[in-house]
Amino acid sequence: MSAVLPHAPLSVLSPSPAPVALRLDGVTKRHGAGGDAVVALDTMSFAVKKGEFVCVVGASGCGKSTMLNLVAGLDTPSAGKVTVAGERPALMFQESALFPWLSVEENVAFPLQMQGLSRKARAARVAELLHLVHLDKFAKRRPHELSGGMKQRVALARALAQQAELLLMDEPFAALDAMMRDHLHSELETLWQKTGLTVVFVTHNVREAVRLGDRVLLLSSRPGRLVAEYQVDLDRPRRIESPEVARLARTITDRLLEAARAAA
Amino acid sequence: MPQRELAGDPLARAHLHAVPGGDDGGATGREGHVLIDMPERTEAEDPLRAGLRAAVGDPSHDSPGPGDRPGRGRALWSSAWPKLTAVAMALVVWELVVLSGWRPEYVLPGPGAVLGRLWTDLLAGDIGVAAAITMKRAVIGYAIALVAGVSLGLVLARVKVLRTAAGSLLTGLQTMPSVAWFPLAILLFQLSEAAILAVVVLGAAPSIAIGLLTSTDQVPPLLVRAGKVMGARGFALYRHIIIPAALPGFVAGLKQGWAFAWRSLMAGELLVIIGHAPSIGVRLQFSRELSDAEGLLAWMLVVMLLGVLVDGLVFGALERKIREGRGLTAEHA
Ligand SMILES: Nc1ncnc2c1ncn2[C@@H]1O[C@H](COP(=O)(O)OP(=O)(O)OP(=O)(O)O)[C@@H](O)[C@H]1O
Ligand SMILES: [Mg+2]
């Protein structure tokens, strides 16, 4: 059902016929300089195939956001190389990062505006996306009028609007209630299946990772290293409450605890 | 769970029927207590929120219902009465000081006499003429200061070396009382319009430049990163992210610049008397020379009223609109 590969023979090394959407080769990232430098990522290598859905789990502070920032091109690695196929990836930040001076619909339209789409074309696409995240009624509101979970849904709609081939998501559903989260899981899954999008999805919730991912990468903290990866060979669509998901999640959680003990 | 709270949210309603009680990783509490966000209410169900929205005049709320009208009037009144009370109290104190006989009435007249004089001068058109001359200078001076301040701010924001070199100089300029410029300005420009304008510009421009610098410094890096991820680079990044994000701080700088400009202008009009232009400053000075205390106080009131009016109606309104649109209104206000 699932292959457990501790101290991985990483997928980079295995010859794979599918084209690669993202590749990290020995990527190290230090924050700060000199004695106070924090090694957020330590010689990390892995590859993500085109159309793959990869989830990343790991303790808080293990460098997950740092990794996404590097992939998005917002930071440069201290060593190693990040290769992204195609153009600029979309990134959904851990904080919603909405623009407070724009309404909900203007926020979602922003990437389309940057791509030079006409006002009319933008409006149709924005309405569609707001419907997807169940916020049609809030199109004219400003971000400060929304709850935390609603803001995250707007941020999701905005990230999807970019229509990038690679979608990076940093704990996107952390602030949502179970109902809304389940809804967005299946919407995201459907969208991914329909479009052949590649997704890198960071989460603290191991069950969520197993629910969504083709593969789950597990990072250790201080320094952030890739310690294990799990292939999830369960049929889709999966249910987050299903015993199969629970079983694999338990295995991964145990490994996560082990990594945390080793770090302490 | 009360049914009322679930109205209007299809998802929440669905949840009521679909409470699984299953363990799905943190969303369920003990024994089937489902911990979900409270459903978002719409205004139709929440009159309190709708009223509040109407009271602050939320610009993002673009379809005012029929119930909004009286709310606006009430809001106007509730913001006006503390100010009116304060004015009334000041007048009472003033009257009491006069009644105490501390100074004879021909030196310190009471509010009744002064307000009466204000009214007659207003009807006679004197105030209109003087205010026009003075406000014209204020507008021209402020416009030059705006261009100078913004240009200076932009240059310093772009060129880091200049920034470190000129930064403290700018603060020095800002803290320097602008009256201190007058001797030099008079030497350079004689007793002329130009001398007054020069000092107004010197008074206001540093505040505007500093406002621009600090507000662009304080743009949250996260928003800049978000803009970059979505493809805003170079000029587009400035136009769509940095300028709008910096706007509240920049307007605060503009407002402070106005206060400095107004003070410099009054000092200028008192020091640089240009006889053929009966500005407010000239009228003040003449009142003093004629020992016309009533007129003097009436003209002082004009200075105060004009300053407050511009500050409130122009800059205050601008600031309020921007801040409210972003939910930045102070909690303690
Ligand atoms: N700009 C920065 N300057 C200095 N240190 C940083 C910076 N950003 C992150 N770090 C450090 O790098 C490490 C990894 O941070 P990162 O934000 O990537 O963690 P994370 O895995 O995303 O955590 P979380 O799950 O809590 O979001 C942390 O120890 C953090 O303190
Ligand atoms: Mg993070």
PDB file of N, CA and C and ligand atoms in Angstrom, chain A residues 65 94 170-171, ligand 2:
ATOM      1  N   SER A  65       8.297  26.780   5.043  1.00  0.00           N
ATOM      2  CA  SER A  65       8.023  28.057   4.360  1.00  0.00           C
ATOM      3  C   SER A  65       9.268  28.542   3.627  1.00  0.00           C
ATOM      4  N   GLN A  94       1.450  31.485   3.979  1.00  0.00           N
ATOM      5  CA  GLN A  94       0.920  30.991   5.248  1.00  0.00           C
ATOM      6  C   GLN A  94      -0.046  32.014   5.857  1.00  0.00           C
ATOM      7  N   ASP A 170       1.111  26.968   1.407  1.00  0.00           N
ATOM      8  CA  ASP A 170       1.716  26.936   2.740  1.00  0.00           C
ATOM      9  C   ASP A 170       0.624  26.892   3.807  1.00  0.00           C
ATOM     10  N   GLU A 171       0.328  25.713   4.292  1.00  0.00           N
ATOM     11  CA  GLU A 171      -0.730  25.498   5.294  1.00  0.00           C
ATOM     12  C   GLU A 171      -2.004  26.250   4.924  1.00  0.00           C
TER      13      GLU A 171
HETATM   14 MG    MG C   2       5.740  28.124   7.710  1.00  0.00          MG
END
